[in-house]
GROMACS .gro file of C-alpha atoms in nm:
model
  376
    1UNK     CA    1  14.347   9.900   2.069
    2UNK     CA    2  14.483  10.236   2.201
    3UNK     CA    3  14.163  10.410   2.091
    4UNK     CA    4  13.953  10.143   2.270
    5UNK     CA    5  14.155  10.185   2.592
    6UNK     CA    6  14.116  10.565   2.568
    7UNK     CA    7  13.738  10.528   2.529
    8UNK     CA    8  13.729  10.286   2.827
    9UNK     CA    9  13.916  10.535   3.046
   10UNK     CA   10  13.683  10.818   2.944
   11UNK     CA   11  13.383  10.597   3.017
   12UNK     CA   12  13.522  10.512   3.360
   13UNK     CA   13  13.579  10.880   3.434
   14UNK     CA   14  13.219  10.983   3.349
   15UNK     CA   15  12.991  10.713   3.488
   16UNK     CA   16  13.087  10.722   3.861
   17UNK     CA   17  13.016  11.093   3.884
   18UNK     CA   18  12.686  11.050   3.702
   19UNK     CA   19  12.577  10.766   3.931
   20UNK     CA   20  12.686  10.963   4.240
   21UNK     CA   21  12.480  11.262   4.123
   22UNK     CA   22  12.175  11.043   4.065
   23UNK     CA   23  12.219  10.878   4.407
   24UNK     CA   24  12.252  11.218   4.580
   25UNK     CA   25  11.943  11.349   4.403
   26UNK     CA   26  11.748  11.038   4.500
   27UNK     CA   27  11.856  11.074   4.866
   28UNK     CA   28  11.743  11.441   4.866
   29UNK     CA   29  11.405  11.345   4.722
   30UNK     CA   30  11.363  11.062   4.976
   31UNK     CA   31  11.451  11.306   5.257
   32UNK     CA   32  11.197  11.561   5.130
   33UNK     CA   33  10.930  11.290   5.108
   34UNK     CA   34  11.015  11.173   5.460
   35UNK     CA   35  10.977  11.530   5.593
   36UNK     CA   36  10.648  11.564   5.408
   37UNK     CA   37  10.516  11.232   5.549
   38UNK     CA   38  10.614  11.336   5.902
   39UNK     CA   39  10.449  11.677   5.855
   40UNK     CA   40  10.131  11.511   5.733
   41UNK     CA   41  10.137  11.271   6.029
   42UNK     CA   42  10.169  11.552   6.285
   43UNK     CA   43   9.910  11.758   6.099
   44UNK     CA   44   9.666  11.464   6.109
   45UNK     CA   45   9.732  11.421   6.482
   46UNK     CA   46   9.662  11.794   6.538
   47UNK     CA   47   9.338  11.776   6.337
   48UNK     CA   48   9.229  11.468   6.531
   49UNK     CA   49   9.291  11.650   6.860
   50UNK     CA   50   9.098  11.954   6.740
   51UNK     CA   51   8.806  11.738   6.630
   52UNK     CA   52   8.801  11.561   6.966
   53UNK     CA   53   8.801  11.895   7.151
   54UNK     CA   54   8.523  12.022   6.926
   55UNK     CA   55   8.312  11.712   6.993
   56UNK     CA   56   8.373  11.750   7.368
   57UNK     CA   57   8.266  12.116   7.359
   58UNK     CA   58   7.956  12.025   7.160
   59UNK     CA   59   7.873  11.761   7.423
   60UNK     CA   60   7.911  12.020   7.699
   61UNK     CA   61   7.685  12.257   7.505
   62UNK     CA   62   7.421  11.985   7.476
   63UNK     CA   63   7.442  11.916   7.851
   64UNK     CA   64   7.414  12.288   7.934
   65UNK     CA   65   7.119  12.323   7.696
   66UNK     CA   66   6.947  12.029   7.868
   67UNK     CA   67   7.017  12.183   8.212
   68UNK     CA   68   6.883  12.517   8.092
   69UNK     CA   69   6.566  12.352   7.962
   70UNK     CA   70   6.515  12.174   8.296
   71UNK     CA   71   6.570  12.501   8.484
   72UNK     CA   72   6.315  12.674   8.264
   73UNK     CA   73   6.063  12.399   8.332
   74UNK     CA   74   6.129  12.429   8.708
   75UNK     CA   75   6.091  12.807   8.685
   76UNK     CA   76   5.756  12.774   8.507
   77UNK     CA   77   5.641  12.527   8.773
   78UNK     CA   78   5.745  12.765   9.052
   79UNK     CA   79   5.569  13.055   8.880
   80UNK     CA   80   5.250  12.851   8.864
   81UNK     CA   81   5.290  12.752   9.229
   82UNK     CA   82   5.339  13.119   9.332
   83UNK     CA   83   5.026  13.217   9.138
   84UNK     CA   84   4.830  12.936   9.305
   85UNK     CA   85   4.958  13.028   9.652
   86UNK     CA   86   4.877  13.395   9.590
   87UNK     CA   87   4.524  13.297   9.491
   88UNK     CA   88   4.487  13.080   9.803
   89UNK     CA   89   4.621  13.365  10.020
   90UNK     CA   90   4.375  13.610   9.871
   91UNK     CA   91   4.093  13.362   9.929
   92UNK     CA   92   4.203  13.310  10.292
   93UNK     CA   93   4.221  13.684  10.349
   94UNK     CA   94   3.874  13.729  10.205
   95UNK     CA   95   3.744  13.450  10.431
   96UNK     CA   96   3.916  13.611  10.728
   97UNK     CA   97   3.751  13.944  10.652
   98UNK     CA   98   3.418  13.774  10.624
   99UNK     CA   99   3.463  13.600  10.960
  100UNK     CA  100   3.568  13.924  11.121
  101UNK     CA  101   3.246  14.080  10.999
  102UNK     CA  102   3.046  13.791  11.145
  103UNK     CA  103   3.233  13.822  11.475
  104UNK     CA  104   3.149  14.190  11.489
  105UNK     CA  105   2.787  14.119  11.410
  106UNK     CA  106   2.765  13.851  11.679
  107UNK     CA  107   2.943  14.073  11.926
  108UNK     CA  108   2.692  14.345  11.860
  109UNK     CA  109   2.411  14.095  11.900
  110UNK     CA  110   2.566  13.971  12.227
  111UNK     CA  111   2.594  14.319  12.360
  112UNK     CA  112   2.238  14.387  12.256
  113UNK     CA  113   2.129  14.062  12.420
  114UNK     CA  114   2.307  14.146  12.744
  115UNK     CA  115   2.143  14.489  12.748
  116UNK     CA  116   1.803  14.341  12.681
  117UNK     CA  117   1.659  14.224  13.007
  118UNK     CA  118   1.401  14.007  12.837
  119UNK     CA  119   1.674  13.796  12.650
  120UNK     CA  120   1.716  13.458  12.806
  121UNK     CA  121   2.042  13.331  12.953
  122UNK     CA  122   2.030  13.026  12.715
  123UNK     CA  123   2.057  13.248  12.404
  124UNK     CA  124   2.347  13.439  12.562
  125UNK     CA  125   2.535  13.116  12.626
  126UNK     CA  126   2.472  13.003  12.265
  127UNK     CA  127   2.601  13.328  12.133
  128UNK     CA  128   2.909  13.303  12.352
  129UNK     CA  129   2.979  12.954  12.218
  130UNK     CA  130   2.938  13.076  11.860
  131UNK     CA  131   3.181  13.359  11.926
  132UNK     CA  132   3.439  13.116  12.068
  133UNK     CA  133   3.406  12.886  11.765
  134UNK     CA  134   3.439  13.176  11.526
  135UNK     CA  135   3.746  13.299  11.711
  136UNK     CA  136   3.906  12.954  11.680
  137UNK     CA  137   3.826  12.948  11.309
  138UNK     CA  138   3.980  13.292  11.276
  139UNK     CA  139   4.300  13.175  11.445
  140UNK     CA  140   4.315  12.872  11.215
  141UNK     CA  141   4.273  13.091  10.909
  142UNK     CA  142   4.549  13.321  11.031
  143UNK     CA  143   4.784  13.024  11.072
  144UNK     CA  144   4.699  12.906  10.718
  145UNK     CA  145   4.764  13.255  10.586
  146UNK     CA  146   5.104  13.265  10.762
  147UNK     CA  147   5.193  12.924  10.618
  148UNK     CA  148   5.092  13.033  10.267
  149UNK     CA  149   5.294  13.352  10.305
  150UNK     CA  150   5.601  13.150  10.412
  151UNK     CA  151   5.557  12.911  10.118
  152UNK     CA  152   5.525  13.211   9.887
  153UNK     CA  153   5.851  13.359  10.020
  154UNK     CA  154   6.026  13.021   9.973
  155UNK     CA  155   5.898  12.995   9.615
  156UNK     CA  156   6.017  13.348   9.537
  157UNK     CA  157   6.364  13.267   9.679
  158UNK     CA  158   6.381  12.949   9.465
  159UNK     CA  159   6.276  13.148   9.161
  160UNK     CA  160   6.555  13.400   9.223
  161UNK     CA  161   6.808  13.115   9.255
  162UNK     CA  162   6.682  12.955   8.933
  163UNK     CA  163   6.725  13.286   8.754
  164UNK     CA  164   7.086  13.305   8.875
  165UNK     CA  165   7.154  12.950   8.750
  166UNK     CA  166   6.993  13.033   8.417
  167UNK     CA  167   7.210  13.343   8.375
  168UNK     CA  168   7.525  13.138   8.457
  169UNK     CA  169   7.425  12.876   8.199
  170UNK     CA  170   7.375  13.148   7.938
  171UNK     CA  171   7.723  13.288   8.013
  172UNK     CA  172   7.881  12.942   7.977
  173UNK     CA  173   7.693  12.885   7.651
  174UNK     CA  174   7.823  13.214   7.512
  175UNK     CA  175   8.180  13.119   7.611
  176UNK     CA  176   8.143  12.779   7.442
  177UNK     CA  177   8.016  12.946   7.125
  178UNK     CA  178   8.327  13.168   7.122
  179UNK     CA  179   8.555  12.866   7.169
  180UNK     CA  180   8.379  12.678   6.887
  181UNK     CA  181   8.424  12.975   6.655
  182UNK     CA  182   8.797  12.988   6.740
  183UNK     CA  183   8.832  12.614   6.676
  184UNK     CA  184   8.655  12.644   6.341
  185UNK     CA  185   8.895  12.921   6.240
  186UNK     CA  186   9.195  12.704   6.336
  187UNK     CA  187   9.042  12.411   6.146
  188UNK     CA  188   9.011  12.627   5.835
  189UNK     CA  189   9.378  12.728   5.864
  190UNK     CA  190   9.487  12.366   5.906
  191UNK     CA  191   9.277  12.259   5.607
  192UNK     CA  192   9.441  12.525   5.393
  193UNK     CA  193   9.786  12.412   5.509
  194UNK     CA  194   9.697  12.050   5.427
  195UNK     CA  195   9.579  12.146   5.077
  196UNK     CA  196   9.906  12.330   5.018
  197UNK     CA  197  10.104  12.027   5.138
  198UNK     CA  198   9.909  11.794   4.907
  199UNK     CA  199   9.973  12.025   4.613
  200UNK     CA  200  10.345  12.030   4.692
  201UNK     CA  201  10.345  11.650   4.726
  202UNK     CA  202  10.185  11.618   4.381
  203UNK     CA  203  10.456  11.836   4.228
  204UNK     CA  204  10.727  11.631   4.400
  205UNK     CA  205  10.563  11.308   4.278
  206UNK     CA  206  10.590  11.434   3.921
  207UNK     CA  207  10.960  11.506   3.977
  208UNK     CA  208  11.012  11.159   4.128
  209UNK     CA  209  10.841  10.992   3.832
  210UNK     CA  210  11.063  11.186   3.594
  211UNK     CA  211  11.372  11.086   3.791
  212UNK     CA  212  11.249  10.723   3.798
  213UNK     CA  213  11.217  10.725   3.419
  214UNK     CA  214  11.569  10.858   3.386
  215UNK     CA  215  11.702  10.598   3.630
  216UNK     CA  216  11.520  10.319   3.445
  217UNK     CA  217  11.672  10.436   3.120
  218UNK     CA  218  12.019  10.442   3.279
  219UNK     CA  219  11.969  10.095   3.426
  220UNK     CA  220  11.846   9.965   3.092
  221UNK     CA  221  12.166  10.096   2.935
  222UNK     CA  222  12.372   9.917   3.200
  223UNK     CA  223  12.180   9.594   3.143
  224UNK     CA  224  12.239   9.613   2.770
  225UNK     CA  225  12.608   9.680   2.825
  226UNK     CA  226  12.634   9.381   3.063
  227UNK     CA  227  12.445   9.165   2.810
  228UNK     CA  228  12.713   9.250   2.553
  229UNK     CA  229  12.987   9.130   2.792
  230UNK     CA  230  12.781   8.820   2.877
  231UNK     CA  231  12.752   8.732   2.507
  232UNK     CA  232  13.127   8.778   2.469
  233UNK     CA  233  13.191   8.566   2.781
  234UNK     CA  234  12.968   8.281   2.664
  235UNK     CA  235  13.105   8.298   2.311
  236UNK     CA  236  13.464   8.269   2.430
  237UNK     CA  237  13.366   7.985   2.665
  238UNK     CA  238  13.213   7.799   2.371
  239UNK     CA  239  13.537   7.842   2.174
  240UNK     CA  240  13.763   7.740   2.464
  241UNK     CA  241  13.559   7.439   2.588
  242UNK     CA  242  13.515   7.297   2.241
  243UNK     CA  243  13.213   7.155   2.065
  244UNK     CA  244  13.082   6.938   2.352
  245UNK     CA  245  12.725   6.828   2.260
  246UNK     CA  246  12.588   6.876   2.613
  247UNK     CA  247  12.754   7.212   2.689
  248UNK     CA  248  12.513   7.475   2.560
  249UNK     CA  249  12.373   7.823   2.612
  250UNK     CA  250  12.010   7.841   2.732
  251UNK     CA  251  11.882   8.200   2.736
  252UNK     CA  252  12.118   8.400   2.959
  253UNK     CA  253  12.278   8.089   3.116
  254UNK     CA  254  12.574   7.867   3.029
  255UNK     CA  255  12.485   7.502   3.104
  256UNK     CA  256  12.736   7.231   3.206
  257UNK     CA  257  12.613   6.870   3.234
  258UNK     CA  258  12.696   6.726   3.576
  259UNK     CA  259  12.869   6.426   3.416
  260UNK     CA  260  13.138   6.659   3.280
  261UNK     CA  261  13.226   6.777   3.634
  262UNK     CA  262  13.108   6.513   3.887
  263UNK     CA  263  13.074   6.140   3.930
  264UNK     CA  264  12.729   5.992   3.997
  265UNK     CA  265  12.603   6.086   4.346
  266UNK     CA  266  12.917   6.291   4.420
  267UNK     CA  267  12.995   6.659   4.472
  268UNK     CA  268  13.371   6.625   4.418
  269UNK     CA  269  13.495   6.776   4.090
  270UNK     CA  270  13.712   6.541   3.887
  271UNK     CA  271  14.033   6.633   3.706
  272UNK     CA  272  13.857   6.690   3.374
  273UNK     CA  273  13.602   6.909   3.546
  274UNK     CA  274  13.874   7.111   3.723
  275UNK     CA  275  14.033   7.180   3.388
  276UNK     CA  276  13.701   7.300   3.246
  277UNK     CA  277  13.632   7.527   3.546
  278UNK     CA  278  13.986   7.668   3.527
  279UNK     CA  279  13.919   7.767   3.164
  280UNK     CA  280  13.591   7.929   3.271
  281UNK     CA  281  13.771   8.126   3.544
  282UNK     CA  282  14.042   8.247   3.306
  283UNK     CA  283  13.784   8.355   3.049
  284UNK     CA  284  13.586   8.536   3.318
  285UNK     CA  285  13.896   8.719   3.439
  286UNK     CA  286  13.977   8.830   3.084
  287UNK     CA  287  13.624   8.957   3.017
  288UNK     CA  288  13.570   9.113   3.363
  289UNK     CA  289  13.886   9.321   3.326
  290UNK     CA  290  13.705   9.519   3.057
  291UNK     CA  291  13.368   9.549   3.236
  292UNK     CA  292  13.323   9.912   3.361
  293UNK     CA  293  13.358   9.956   3.736
  294UNK     CA  294  13.009  10.111   3.766
  295UNK     CA  295  12.847   9.782   3.655
  296UNK     CA  296  12.799   9.570   3.969
  297UNK     CA  297  12.816   9.227   3.803
  298UNK     CA  298  12.801   8.885   3.967
  299UNK     CA  299  12.837   8.524   3.846
  300UNK     CA  300  12.562   8.298   3.981
  301UNK     CA  301  12.643   7.926   4.011
  302UNK     CA  302  12.329   7.709   4.026
  303UNK     CA  303  12.316   7.334   4.090
  304UNK     CA  304  12.033   7.113   3.953
  305UNK     CA  305  11.957   6.737   3.976
  306UNK     CA  306  11.716   6.495   3.810
  307UNK     CA  307  11.405   6.375   3.993
  308UNK     CA  308  11.547   6.039   4.096
  309UNK     CA  309  11.565   6.066   4.478
  310UNK     CA  310  11.890   6.021   4.669
  311UNK     CA  311  11.926   5.926   5.036
  312UNK     CA  312  12.281   5.883   5.164
  313UNK     CA  313  12.446   5.988   5.492
  314UNK     CA  314  12.620   6.271   5.306
  315UNK     CA  315  12.324   6.377   5.089
  316UNK     CA  316  11.982   6.303   5.251
  317UNK     CA  317  11.803   6.453   4.947
  318UNK     CA  318  11.861   6.615   4.611
  319UNK     CA  319  11.862   6.956   4.784
  320UNK     CA  320  12.187   6.882   4.963
  321UNK     CA  321  12.344   6.729   4.650
  322UNK     CA  322  12.261   7.030   4.427
  323UNK     CA  323  12.383   7.281   4.687
  324UNK     CA  324  12.707   7.088   4.748
  325UNK     CA  325  12.784   7.074   4.373
  326UNK     CA  326  12.721   7.448   4.332
  327UNK     CA  327  12.949   7.521   4.630
  328UNK     CA  328  13.225   7.299   4.487
  329UNK     CA  329  13.224   7.497   4.162
  330UNK     CA  330  13.218   7.827   4.355
  331UNK     CA  331  13.519   7.728   4.570
  332UNK     CA  332  13.716   7.621   4.262
  333UNK     CA  333  13.642   7.956   4.093
  334UNK     CA  334  13.765   8.140   4.404
  335UNK     CA  335  14.081   7.927   4.406
  336UNK     CA  336  14.127   8.021   4.038
  337UNK     CA  337  14.137   8.393   4.124
  338UNK     CA  338  13.773   8.506   4.092
  339UNK     CA  339  13.684   8.747   4.380
  340UNK     CA  340  13.436   8.590   4.623
  341UNK     CA  341  13.233   8.913   4.622
  342UNK     CA  342  13.155   8.849   4.253
  343UNK     CA  343  13.015   8.498   4.309
  344UNK     CA  344  12.700   8.337   4.452
  345UNK     CA  345  12.584   7.973   4.474
  346UNK     CA  346  12.244   7.806   4.511
  347UNK     CA  347  12.094   7.459   4.478
  348UNK     CA  348  11.751   7.392   4.324
  349UNK     CA  349  11.734   7.009   4.343
  350UNK     CA  350  11.499   6.865   4.079
  351UNK     CA  351  11.243   7.147   4.083
  352UNK     CA  352  11.368   7.348   3.780
  353UNK     CA  353  11.403   7.093   3.498
  354UNK     CA  354  11.478   7.197   3.141
  355UNK     CA  355  11.338   6.867   3.007
  356UNK     CA  356  11.009   6.744   3.161
  357UNK     CA  357  11.054   6.392   3.024
  358UNK     CA  358  11.108   6.072   3.225
  359UNK     CA  359  11.373   5.899   3.016
  360UNK     CA  360  11.745   5.877   3.085
  361UNK     CA  361  11.818   6.141   2.820
  362UNK     CA  362  11.590   6.388   3.000
  363UNK     CA  363  11.748   6.302   3.336
  364UNK     CA  364  12.097   6.360   3.189
  365UNK     CA  365  11.996   6.707   3.059
  366UNK     CA  366  11.843   6.804   3.396
  367UNK     CA  367  12.157   6.705   3.592
  368UNK     CA  368  12.354   7.025   3.531
  369UNK     CA  369  12.547   7.326   3.659
  370UNK     CA  370  12.434   7.665   3.526
  371UNK     CA  371  12.643   7.986   3.515
  372UNK     CA  372  12.465   8.319   3.487
  373UNK     CA  373  12.650   8.651   3.446
  374UNK     CA  374  12.411   8.923   3.573
  375UNK     CA  375  12.385   9.241   3.781
  376UNK     CA  376  12.362   9.225   4.157
   0.00000   0.00000   0.00000
């Protein structure tokens, strides 16, 4: 017995520190993962902003390219118009020179006619009229030439302005190309940073999986240790409560028939039932005194009924009856000295039968209270 107590004390001295170390390591890993998730989130937001800016710059480049194409088309049209106006001006000047030659010829003829005494006055008047008409035509041609010259000057001014706009568009396009190159360089850096983060995350995932395996192994050891105490608890209960035919162990649960504890349709525990529950509480206190402190055990009290419906002012259905019976057992265990933090109660009505039959024997087996010693 002294050796067993010494081993118990050593076990109690080792396990809390080990669990604390595992918990601290798990918290550090969770913190690192949280930092990594936040970094990835902000990195994704930055990449999204860069992509949006890149798409906006590409849209501006497309607009400037379209404007430049339109300006080039306008320039070509103006060049053609200047060429056409120049040709018309040259033609007008040639016509003017031709008319001037005719005017000189007619003037010479008029002078000759005036000097010729034999020329009739009718021919002189005709020549004078022809000279007047030619002079009017000359003035009209001069006005047309002035108009064409003015249109030519306007076209040249528009062409100069279009060239200025084209040069400005080229400068903006060059600036946009530089900005795109800078954005691509930043995108490459961000991609490299993201790859490095993913690699680090993979390494941390491997560490987490290893830690998870170790934790699972530790938990499995705790479960096996608790199962040993559960077997001892149920075995001692069987010895203390006697060889009652309906009190039995089903899997990891100790099953009490309701008739042992309650009257029909009641949730009040009778005297015989109080004596049985008191024995259960004493046995649990004896066994729990030797359960290591690092095992967070709990005793679950579950109430079950048969499928015969009940409808009374106190219990409108089997739900209320099963919950009330479980709570009655729980309160009696607390009164017997079991800490409330180590207990839980639940009612399941008729929906978890252990015998699917319809006879009275099946109903009697399904009306029960189950005790389950397990981890929280």
